Coordinates of C-alpha atoms in Angstrom, one line a residue:
X503 CA -23.6 144.7 124.0
X504 CA -20.2 145.9 122.8
X505 CA -19.8 148.8 120.5
X506 CA -16.1 148.5 120.0
X507 CA -14.3 148.6 116.7
X508 CA -14.5 145.4 114.6
X509 CA -10.9 144.5 115.3
X510 CA -11.1 144.9 119.0
X511 CA -12.2 142.1 121.2
X512 CA -15.5 142.3 123.1
X513 CA -14.7 143.5 126.6
X514 CA -15.6 141.4 129.5
X515 CA -14.6 141.1 133.1
X516 CA -13.0 137.9 134.4
X517 CA -14.3 136.6 137.6
X518 CA -12.9 133.1 137.0
X519 CA -14.2 130.9 134.2
X520 CA -15.0 132.0 130.7
X521 CA -16.5 135.3 129.5
X522 CA -19.7 135.1 127.4
X523 CA -21.4 137.5 125.0
X524 CA -24.9 138.2 123.7
X525 CA -23.4 139.6 120.4
X526 CA -23.8 136.9 117.7
X527 CA -21.3 138.7 115.5
X528 CA -18.5 138.6 118.1
X529 CA -18.1 134.9 118.8
X530 CA -15.0 134.5 116.7
X531 CA -11.7 136.4 116.4
X532 CA -10.9 138.3 113.2
X533 CA -9.3 136.1 110.6
X534 CA -5.5 136.5 110.2
X535 CA -3.3 135.2 107.4
X536 CA -1.5 132.9 109.8
X537 CA -4.8 131.4 110.9
X538 CA -6.0 131.2 107.3
X539 CA -2.9 129.3 106.2
X540 CA -3.0 126.9 109.3
X541 CA -6.5 125.9 108.5
X542 CA -5.9 125.7 104.7
X543 CA -3.0 123.3 105.1
X544 CA -5.2 120.3 106.0
X545 CA -6.9 120.5 102.6
X546 CA -3.7 119.1 101.2
X547 CA -5.2 115.7 102.1
X548 CA -7.3 116.0 98.9
X549 CA -4.2 115.1 97.0
X550 CA -4.4 111.5 98.4
X551 CA -8.0 111.2 97.1
X552 CA -7.3 112.6 93.7
X553 CA -4.0 111.0 93.0
X554 CA -5.1 107.5 94.2
X555 CA -8.2 107.7 92.0
X556 CA -6.2 108.9 88.9
X557 CA -3.0 106.9 88.7
X558 CA -4.4 103.4 88.6
X559 CA -5.7 103.7 85.0
X560 CA -2.2 104.5 83.7
X561 CA -0.7 101.7 85.7
X562 CA -3.2 99.2 84.3
X563 CA -2.1 100.3 80.8
X564 CA 1.6 99.7 81.5
X565 CA 2.8 96.7 79.4
X566 CA 5.3 95.7 82.1
X567 CA 2.5 95.7 84.7
X568 CA 0.3 93.7 82.3
X569 CA 3.0 91.1 81.8
X570 CA 3.5 90.9 85.6
X571 CA -0.1 90.5 86.5
X572 CA -1.2 88.4 83.5
X573 CA 1.4 86.7 81.4
X574 CA 4.1 87.9 79.0
X575 CA 2.6 89.3 75.8
X576 CA -0.9 89.8 77.2
X577 CA -2.6 92.8 75.5
X578 CA -4.4 94.0 78.7
X579 CA -5.3 93.1 82.2
X580 CA -8.4 91.0 82.2
X581 CA -11.8 92.7 82.9
X582 CA -12.3 90.7 86.1
X583 CA -8.8 91.6 87.4
X584 CA -9.2 95.2 86.4
X585 CA -12.4 95.4 88.2
X586 CA -10.8 93.8 91.3
X587 CA -7.8 96.1 91.3
X588 CA -9.8 99.3 90.8
X589 CA -12.7 98.6 93.1
X590 CA -10.7 97.2 96.0
X591 CA -9.4 100.7 96.9
X592 CA -13.0 101.9 97.3
X593 CA -13.7 98.9 99.5
X594 CA -10.9 99.9 101.8
X595 CA -11.9 103.5 101.8
X596 CA -15.5 102.6 102.7
X597 CA -14.5 100.7 105.8
X598 CA -11.7 103.2 106.6
X599 CA -14.1 106.1 106.6
X600 CA -16.4 104.2 109.1
X601 CA -13.5 103.2 111.4
X602 CA -12.2 106.8 111.3
X603 CA -15.5 108.1 112.8
X604 CA -14.6 106.1 116.0
X605 CA -10.9 106.8 115.9
X606 CA -11.4 110.6 115.6
X607 CA -13.3 110.5 118.9
X608 CA -10.8 108.2 120.6
X609 CA -7.4 109.7 119.6
X610 CA -8.4 113.1 118.1
X611 CA -8.9 114.5 114.6
X612 CA -5.3 115.3 113.9
X613 CA -3.8 112.0 115.1
X614 CA -6.5 110.0 113.2
X615 CA -5.3 111.7 109.9
X616 CA -1.7 111.0 110.8
X617 CA -2.5 107.3 111.5
X618 CA -4.3 107.2 108.1
X619 CA -1.1 108.5 106.5
X620 CA 0.9 105.6 108.2
X621 CA -1.6 103.0 107.0
X622 CA -1.5 104.5 103.5
X623 CA 2.4 104.3 103.5
X624 CA 2.2 100.6 104.4
X625 CA -0.3 100.0 101.5
X626 CA 2.1 101.8 99.1
X627 CA 5.0 99.6 100.2
X628 CA 3.0 96.5 99.5
X629 CA 2.0 97.8 96.1
X630 CA 5.7 98.5 95.3
X631 CA 6.5 94.8 95.5
X632 CA 4.1 94.0 92.7
X633 CA 6.0 91.8 90.3
X634 CA 7.6 89.6 93.0
X635 CA 5.9 86.4 94.2
X636 CA 2.2 86.7 93.4
X637 CA 1.9 90.1 91.7
X638 CA -1.9 90.3 91.8
X639 CA -2.0 89.6 95.5
X640 CA 0.5 92.4 96.1
X641 CA -1.4 95.1 94.2
X642 CA -4.8 94.1 95.5
X643 CA -3.6 93.8 99.2
X644 CA -1.7 97.1 98.9
X645 CA -4.6 99.0 97.4
X646 CA -6.9 97.6 100.1
X647 CA -4.7 98.8 102.9
X648 CA -3.9 102.1 101.2
X649 CA -7.7 102.5 100.8
X650 CA -8.2 102.2 104.5
X651 CA -5.7 105.1 104.9
X652 CA -7.5 107.2 102.3
X653 CA -10.8 106.5 104.1
X654 CA -9.3 107.8 107.3
X655 CA -8.0 110.9 105.6
X656 CA -11.0 111.6 103.4
X657 CA -13.4 111.5 106.3
X658 CA -11.4 113.2 109.1
X659 CA -9.8 116.0 107.1
X660 CA -13.3 117.3 106.3
X661 CA -14.2 116.9 110.0
X662 CA -11.0 118.6 111.1
X663 CA -11.2 121.5 108.7
X664 CA -14.9 122.2 109.5
X665 CA -14.1 122.3 113.2
X666 CA -11.0 124.6 113.0
X667 CA -11.9 127.0 110.2
X668 CA -13.4 130.4 111.0
X669 CA -17.1 130.5 110.0
X670 CA -16.7 133.4 107.5
X671 CA -14.2 131.5 105.4
X672 CA -15.0 127.9 106.3
X673 CA -16.7 127.1 103.0
X674 CA -13.9 128.5 101.0
X675 CA -11.2 126.6 103.0
X676 CA -13.1 123.3 102.9
X677 CA -13.6 123.8 99.1
X678 CA -9.8 123.8 99.0
X679 CA -10.0 120.1 99.8
X680 CA -11.9 119.5 96.5
X681 CA -9.4 121.7 94.7
X682 CA -6.6 119.5 96.0
X683 CA -8.5 116.4 94.8
X684 CA -8.6 117.9 91.3
X685 CA -4.8 118.7 91.5
X686 CA -4.2 115.1 92.6
X687 CA -6.0 113.8 89.5
X688 CA -4.0 116.1 87.2
X689 CA -0.7 115.2 88.8
X690 CA -1.6 111.5 88.4
X691 CA -2.3 112.0 84.7
X692 CA 1.0 113.9 84.2
X693 CA 3.1 111.2 86.1
X694 CA 1.5 108.4 84.1
X695 CA 2.1 110.2 80.8
X696 CA 5.7 110.8 81.8
X697 CA 6.4 107.2 82.7
X698 CA 4.3 105.3 80.1
X699 CA 7.2 105.0 77.7
X700 CA 9.5 103.3 80.2
X701 CA 10.5 99.7 79.5
X702 CA 11.3 98.7 83.1
X703 CA 9.2 98.4 86.2
X704 CA 9.5 102.1 86.7
X705 CA 6.6 102.5 84.3
X706 CA 4.3 101.4 87.2
X707 CA 6.4 101.7 90.3
X708 CA 7.2 105.4 89.9
X709 CA 3.5 106.4 89.8
X710 CA 2.9 104.2 92.9
X711 CA 6.0 105.4 94.8
X712 CA 5.2 109.1 94.4
X713 CA 2.3 108.5 96.8
X714 CA 4.9 108.4 99.7
X715 CA 5.4 112.1 99.1
X716 CA 1.8 113.1 99.8
X717 CA 1.7 111.0 103.0
X718 CA 4.9 112.5 104.4
X719 CA 3.9 116.1 103.6
X720 CA 0.5 115.8 105.2
X721 CA 1.6 113.8 108.3
X722 CA 4.7 116.0 108.8
X723 CA 2.7 119.2 108.5
X724 CA -0.1 118.1 110.8
X725 CA 2.5 117.2 113.5
X726 CA 3.0 121.0 113.8
X727 CA -0.7 121.9 113.9
X728 CA -3.0 121.8 116.9
X729 CA -5.9 119.4 117.2
X730 CA -9.5 120.5 117.0
X731 CA -10.6 122.6 120.0
X732 CA -14.0 121.1 119.7
X733 CA -12.5 117.6 120.2
X734 CA -10.9 118.8 123.4
X735 CA -14.2 120.3 124.6
X736 CA -15.8 117.0 123.8
X737 CA -13.2 115.4 126.0
X738 CA -13.7 118.1 128.8
X739 CA -10.1 119.2 128.4
X740 CA -10.5 123.0 128.5
X741 CA -6.7 124.0 128.9
X742 CA -5.9 122.0 125.7
X743 CA -9.0 123.5 123.9
X744 CA -7.8 127.0 124.9
X745 CA -4.3 126.4 123.6
X746 CA -5.5 124.9 120.3
X747 CA -8.0 127.7 119.7
X748 CA -5.4 130.4 120.5
X749 CA -3.0 128.9 118.0
X750 CA -5.6 128.6 115.3
X751 CA -6.9 132.1 115.7
X752 CA -3.5 133.8 116.2
X753 CA -4.6 135.3 119.5
X754 CA -3.2 135.0 123.1
X755 CA -4.9 132.5 125.3
X756 CA -6.4 135.2 127.6
X757 CA -7.9 137.0 124.6
X758 CA -11.6 137.9 125.1
X759 CA -12.2 136.5 121.6
X760 CA -10.7 133.1 122.6
X761 CA -12.7 133.1 125.9
X762 CA -16.0 134.0 124.1
X763 CA -15.6 131.5 121.2
X764 CA -14.7 128.7 123.7
X765 CA -17.6 129.6 125.9
X766 CA -19.9 129.2 122.9
X767 CA -18.5 125.8 122.0
X768 CA -18.7 124.6 125.6
X769 CA -22.3 125.8 126.0
X770 CA -23.4 124.2 122.7
X771 CA -21.7 120.9 123.7
X772 CA -23.6 120.9 127.0
X773 CA -26.9 121.7 125.3
X774 CA -26.3 118.9 122.7
X775 CA -25.3 116.5 125.4
X776 CA -28.7 117.0 127.1
X777 CA -30.3 115.9 123.8
X778 CA -27.7 113.2 122.9
X779 CA -26.3 111.8 126.2
X780 CA -23.1 109.7 126.4
X781 CA -23.8 106.1 125.8
X782 CA -22.1 102.8 124.7
X783 CA -20.2 102.3 121.5
X784 CA -23.2 100.8 119.8
X785 CA -25.5 103.5 121.3
X786 CA -23.2 106.3 119.9
X787 CA -23.7 104.9 116.4
X788 CA -27.4 104.4 117.0
X789 CA -27.6 108.1 117.9
X790 CA -26.9 108.9 114.3
X791 CA -30.3 107.4 113.4
X792 CA -32.5 108.7 116.2
X793 CA -35.4 111.1 115.7
X794 CA -38.2 111.6 113.3
X795 CA -37.8 111.4 109.5
X796 CA -40.2 114.4 109.3
X797 CA -38.2 116.7 111.7
X798 CA -35.5 118.7 109.9
X799 CA -33.2 118.8 112.9
X800 CA -33.4 115.2 113.9
X801 CA -30.2 113.1 113.8
X802 CA -31.8 110.7 111.3
X803 CA -32.6 113.6 108.9
X804 CA -29.0 114.9 109.2
X805 CA -27.5 111.5 108.6
X806 CA -29.7 111.0 105.6
X807 CA -28.9 114.5 104.3
X808 CA -25.1 113.9 104.6
X809 CA -25.1 110.4 103.0
X810 CA -27.5 111.4 100.3
X811 CA -25.5 114.5 99.4
X812 CA -22.4 112.4 98.8
X813 CA -24.5 109.8 96.9
X814 CA -25.9 112.5 94.6
X815 CA -22.4 113.9 94.0
X816 CA -21.5 110.5 92.5
X817 CA -24.9 110.3 90.8
X818 CA -24.0 113.4 88.7
X819 CA -22.0 111.1 86.4
X820 CA -18.7 112.9 86.9
X821 CA -16.7 109.7 87.3
X822 CA -18.2 108.3 84.1
X823 CA -17.1 111.5 82.3
X824 CA -13.5 111.2 83.5
X825 CA -13.0 107.5 83.1
X826 CA -15.4 106.4 80.3
X827 CA -16.2 109.4 78.0
X828 CA -12.7 109.6 76.4
X829 CA -12.8 106.0 75.0
X830 CA -16.3 106.7 73.8
X831 CA -15.2 109.8 71.9
X832 CA -12.0 108.3 70.6
X833 CA -13.9 105.5 68.9
X834 CA -15.7 108.1 66.7
X835 CA -12.5 109.5 65.2
X836 CA -13.4 112.9 66.7
X837 CA -10.2 112.8 68.8
X838 CA -6.9 111.2 68.0
X839 CA -5.0 111.7 71.3
X840 CA -7.0 110.5 74.3
X841 CA -4.4 112.0 76.7
X842 CA -4.9 115.5 75.3
X843 CA -8.7 115.4 75.7
X844 CA -8.5 113.9 79.2
X845 CA -6.0 116.6 80.2
X846 CA -8.3 119.3 78.8
X847 CA -11.1 117.9 81.0
X848 CA -8.8 117.7 84.0
X849 CA -7.5 121.2 83.6
X850 CA -11.1 122.5 83.3
X851 CA -11.8 120.6 86.6
X852 CA -8.8 122.2 88.3
X853 CA -9.3 125.7 87.1
X854 CA -13.1 125.8 87.8
X855 CA -12.9 124.6 91.4
X856 CA -11.3 127.8 92.8
X857 CA -14.4 129.7 91.6
X858 CA -16.3 128.1 94.5
X859 CA -13.9 129.7 97.0
X860 CA -15.8 133.0 96.3
X861 CA -19.2 131.8 95.3
X862 CA -19.7 129.5 98.3
X863 CA -19.3 132.5 100.7
X864 CA -20.9 135.1 98.4
X865 CA -24.0 133.2 97.3
X866 CA -24.1 130.2 99.8
X867 CA -24.0 126.4 99.7
X868 CA -27.6 125.8 98.8
X869 CA -27.6 128.4 96.0
X870 CA -24.5 127.0 94.2
X871 CA -25.9 123.4 94.5
X872 CA -29.2 124.5 92.9
X873 CA -27.5 126.3 90.0
X874 CA -24.9 123.6 89.6
X875 CA -27.5 120.8 89.3
X876 CA -29.5 122.9 86.8
X877 CA -26.4 123.5 84.7
X878 CA -25.3 119.9 84.8
X879 CA -28.7 118.5 83.9
X880 CA -28.9 120.8 80.9
X881 CA -25.5 119.7 79.7
X882 CA -26.2 116.0 80.2
X883 CA -29.5 116.1 78.3
X884 CA -27.9 118.1 75.4
X885 CA -25.0 115.6 75.1
X886 CA -27.6 112.8 75.1
X887 CA -29.9 114.5 72.5
X888 CA -27.1 115.4 70.2
X889 CA -25.6 111.9 70.5
X890 CA -28.8 110.0 69.7
X891 CA -29.8 112.3 66.8
X892 CA -26.7 113.2 64.9
X893 CA -23.6 112.6 67.1
X894 CA -21.8 109.7 68.8
X895 CA -24.5 107.1 68.0
X896 CA -24.1 107.5 64.3
X897 CA -20.9 106.0 63.0
X898 CA -19.7 104.0 60.0
X899 CA -17.0 101.4 59.6
X900 CA -13.5 102.7 58.5
X901 CA -11.2 99.8 59.1
X902 CA -7.4 100.1 58.7
X903 CA -4.6 97.4 58.7
X904 CA -3.7 98.5 62.3
X905 CA -7.3 98.7 63.5
X906 CA -9.7 96.5 61.5
X907 CA -12.6 97.5 63.9
X908 CA -12.1 101.3 63.5
X909 CA -15.2 103.4 63.1
X910 CA -15.7 107.1 62.4
X911 CA -18.6 109.5 63.2
X912 CA -20.9 110.6 60.5
X913 CA -20.9 114.1 61.9
X914 CA -17.6 115.1 63.5
X915 CA -19.0 118.6 64.3
X916 CA -21.8 117.0 66.3
X917 CA -19.4 114.9 68.4
X918 CA -17.3 118.0 69.0
X919 CA -20.4 119.8 70.3
X920 CA -20.8 116.8 72.7
X921 CA -17.2 117.3 73.8
X922 CA -17.9 121.0 74.4
X923 CA -21.0 120.3 76.6
X924 CA -19.1 117.7 78.5
X925 CA -16.5 120.3 79.3
X926 CA -19.2 122.8 80.4
X927 CA -20.7 120.0 82.6
X928 CA -17.2 119.6 84.3
X929 CA -17.2 123.4 84.9
X930 CA -20.6 123.3 86.6
X931 CA -19.6 120.2 88.7
X932 CA -16.2 121.5 89.8
X933 CA -17.5 124.9 90.8
X934 CA -20.6 123.6 92.7
X935 CA -21.3 120.0 93.6
X936 CA -17.6 119.0 93.8
X937 CA -16.8 121.2 96.8
X938 CA -20.4 121.9 98.0
X939 CA -21.2 118.3 99.1
X940 CA -18.0 118.1 101.1
X941 CA -18.6 121.5 102.8
X942 CA -22.1 120.6 103.9
X943 CA -21.3 117.3 105.5
X944 CA -18.8 118.9 107.8
X945 CA -21.3 121.5 109.0
X946 CA -24.7 119.8 109.5
X947 CA -23.9 117.4 112.4
X948 CA -24.0 118.3 116.1
X949 CA -20.7 117.7 118.0
X950 CA -21.7 114.5 119.8
X951 CA -22.3 112.6 116.5
X952 CA -20.2 114.8 114.1
X953 CA -17.3 112.4 113.7
X954 CA -19.5 109.4 113.0
X955 CA -21.9 111.4 110.8
X956 CA -19.0 112.7 108.6
X957 CA -17.6 109.1 108.5
X958 CA -21.0 107.7 107.3
X959 CA -21.3 110.5 104.7
X960 CA -17.8 109.9 103.4
X961 CA -18.4 106.1 103.3
X962 CA -21.5 106.8 101.2
X963 CA -19.3 108.6 98.7
X964 CA -17.0 105.7 98.3
X965 CA -19.9 103.1 98.3
X966 CA -21.6 104.9 95.4
X967 CA -18.3 105.4 93.7
X968 CA -17.9 101.7 93.7
X969 CA -21.5 100.9 92.7
X970 CA -21.3 103.2 89.7
X971 CA -17.9 101.8 88.7
X972 CA -19.3 98.3 88.7
X973 CA -22.5 99.0 86.8
X974 CA -21.2 101.4 84.2
X975 CA -19.5 98.7 82.0
X976 CA -22.8 96.9 81.9
X977 CA -24.6 100.1 80.8
X978 CA -22.2 101.0 78.0
X979 CA -20.3 97.8 77.1
X980 CA -20.9 96.9 73.4
X981 CA -21.7 93.3 74.3
X982 CA -24.0 94.4 77.2
X983 CA -26.2 97.5 77.6
X984 CA -24.5 99.4 74.7
X985 CA -26.4 102.5 75.7
X986 CA -23.9 104.8 73.9
X987 CA -25.1 108.4 74.3
X988 CA -28.3 107.4 75.9
X989 CA -26.4 106.9 79.1
X990 CA -26.3 110.7 79.4
X991 CA -30.1 110.6 79.8
X992 CA -29.6 108.6 82.9
X993 CA -27.1 111.1 84.3
X994 CA -29.3 114.0 83.3
X995 CA -32.3 112.4 85.1
X996 CA -30.2 111.9 88.2
X997 CA -29.0 115.6 88.1
X998 CA -32.7 116.6 87.9
X999 CA -33.4 114.5 91.0
X1000 CA -30.4 116.3 92.7
X1001 CA -32.0 119.7 91.8
X1002 CA -35.3 118.8 93.3
X1003 CA -33.7 117.2 96.4
X1004 CA -31.6 120.3 97.0
X1005 CA -34.6 122.6 96.7
X1006 CA -36.6 120.6 99.2
X1007 CA -34.1 119.4 101.7
X1008 CA -30.7 121.2 101.7
X1009 CA -30.4 124.1 104.2
X1010 CA -28.2 127.2 103.8
X1011 CA -25.3 127.3 106.3
X1012 CA -23.3 130.2 104.9
X1013 CA -21.7 132.5 107.5
X1014 CA -22.8 130.5 110.5
X1015 CA -20.7 128.9 113.2
X1016 CA -21.2 125.2 113.6
X1017 CA -23.1 125.9 116.8
X1018 CA -25.4 128.3 114.9
X1019 CA -26.1 125.7 112.2
X1020 CA -27.6 123.5 114.9
X1021 CA -29.8 126.3 116.1
X1022 CA -30.8 127.3 112.5
X1023 CA -31.9 123.7 111.7
X1024 CA -34.0 123.7 114.8
X1025 CA -35.8 126.9 114.0
X1026 CA -36.3 126.9 110.2
X1027 CA -36.8 124.8 107.2
X1028 CA -34.4 124.2 104.3
X1029 CA -36.4 126.5 101.9
X1030 CA -36.4 129.4 104.4
X1031 CA -33.0 128.8 106.0
X1032 CA -31.2 131.4 103.9
X1033 CA -33.2 134.1 105.7
X1034 CA -32.4 132.9 109.2
X1035 CA -30.2 135.1 111.3
X1036 CA -28.7 134.1 114.7
X1037 CA -30.5 136.1 117.4
X1038 CA -28.6 134.9 120.5
X1039 CA -25.6 133.0 121.5
X1040 CA -25.6 129.6 123.3
X1041 CA -23.3 130.8 126.0
X1042 CA -25.3 133.9 126.6
X1043 CA -28.7 132.2 126.8
X1044 CA -28.1 128.7 128.0
X1045 CA -27.8 127.9 131.7
X1046 CA -24.7 125.8 132.2
X1047 CA -23.6 123.2 134.8
X1048 CA -20.0 123.4 133.7
X1049 CA -17.4 124.0 136.4
X1050 CA -15.3 125.9 134.0
X1051 CA -17.9 128.1 132.3
X1052 CA -19.1 131.1 134.3
X1053 CA -22.0 133.3 132.9
X1054 CA -20.7 136.8 132.5
X1055 CA -22.5 139.5 130.5
X1056 CA -20.4 141.2 127.8

C-alpha cells in the first residue's frame, strides 16, 4: 500500500495493461479547478428545466397570446386549453426521458444531450409561429417537441454528471443542476415581467425565443467536453475511456491515477456484467426490474428507490407553492402585487439551493433528506393549522367597482404568518429535497442499467409533475374541492411519508465512487449505510478476464 503524499500518484509498475491498487482512498486523482469547472458546466442544463417550467404562466397571461389562441377580447385562455398547453410539455419530457435512456447507451451521454438540444430548438421554432395558421396547434406541437428535448436533457445531464464528477465533490456538482433549475425559474419570471406590457407579439414571442440561447450554450459547450469514460468502458473502448478520463481529471494519460481509476471502472463493469449480462433491447429494460423486492441491492429495489425519490420530490407540494399559492394569498388582500411575492419565493429558492453544495458533502444525502422532510412537514402543517383557524380560510366580502368579487382576510397578520412559513418551506426544499433526489438517482444504479434507471427515475418526476398539475385545480377550485388551506394538510402528510420512507429505505452514498456505492448496497442496509467504509477495491480484489486489464499490486 502506498505511503506517498496525498498529491502524488500511487506508484505502480507497468507490465502492459492497467495498474491496480488495494488502497481505497487512491482510486481517483486529486480534484483540480479545471476538472471541477469541466464537470460543473453540464449543470447548465438545469436552465432548460427551470425556464421551460416558468415562462409559460406569463405567456398564458399575455393578452396578445390570448387573442391569438382564443378570440379577440377574450379575458383568458380557457381552462381546458390552459391545461393542454401546460401539461403537454410534461408529456413530451416523460417520453423523452425514457427514450434518452436508450439513446445514452447507443450514441453516448454527451451526444444524447446535444441531440436533445437540437430537438428542443425545433420545438422552440414551432412555438414561435404561434399566431399564424392554427395558433393552438403551433404552441401545443412546439411544446410537445421541446418537451422531448427537455426529457433528453433532464435525464442524461444527471447521468453524465454523476459519471464524470470526482466522488468527493459529486454531490455538490450535481446539486448545481438543481441550482440552475432555480435560476431558470427566476430568469423566466424576470423576462415575463419585462415583456408583459408589450402590445405586440413580442409579449409572448420574446420569452419563447430566449430558449434558443440555453440550447446553443449547452450544446456548444458540450462539443468541447469529453464523453463519459464509463460509457466508453461499457462499449469496451479503452483508448477513448483513457483519453476522456485524463481530460476530466486534468492528468496525463499515463498517470497512475488515470490507470488506477480506469482499472476500477473496468473491474466493476466486468463484475456487474456477470450479474447483469448483455441481452436484447427488451431484456435490457427488463433488467431494471429483476431481483427481490426484499433485497436492498436488487435492480428492482434500486429502480423503485429512484422512481419513488422523484415521486416524493413532487409530493412535497413545491409546485403547488410556486404556481397556486400566490393567487390564494392575493385573494385575501394580504398581498397587492403577485409578482413581488412570487419573486420573493423564487429568490429564496435560488439563494437556498447553494447551501446544499456544502451540506450534501458534509452531512450526506440521507441526512439532509431526513431533516428536509422534517422541516417541510412542520411548515406545511403550520400553514394548514393557521389557515383553517384564523388565516386564509376566514375572509369577508369587500367588493369594489373594479372587482365586485373581492374578499379580504379577517386577520392579515395570520395570512402573513402563512406566507412566512411557506417561505421557510421553500428554504427547506431548496436546500435538501430539491438537489438531493437528483443526486441520488445518478448514484444508485449499476453501470449496465444506469442510463435506463436514471431515465425511468426522471420520467417519474415528470409523470408526477403532470398528475399533481392535473389534480390540484380539482382540490382547490372554488367550484370543486375548495380545500383552501386544508390542502396543506395533504402536503404535510405526504412530507411525513417522505420522512418515514427516507429513514427506512434511502442509503447514504456520500464520499463513495459509483463502484463503491454498488458494493455498499450489497453489504449494508439503508439505516446502517452511513457507517459503511470501503475495505477493498474492485480492481484489486476481483479476478478479471479483460484483455486490457492486468492485475498489478500497487
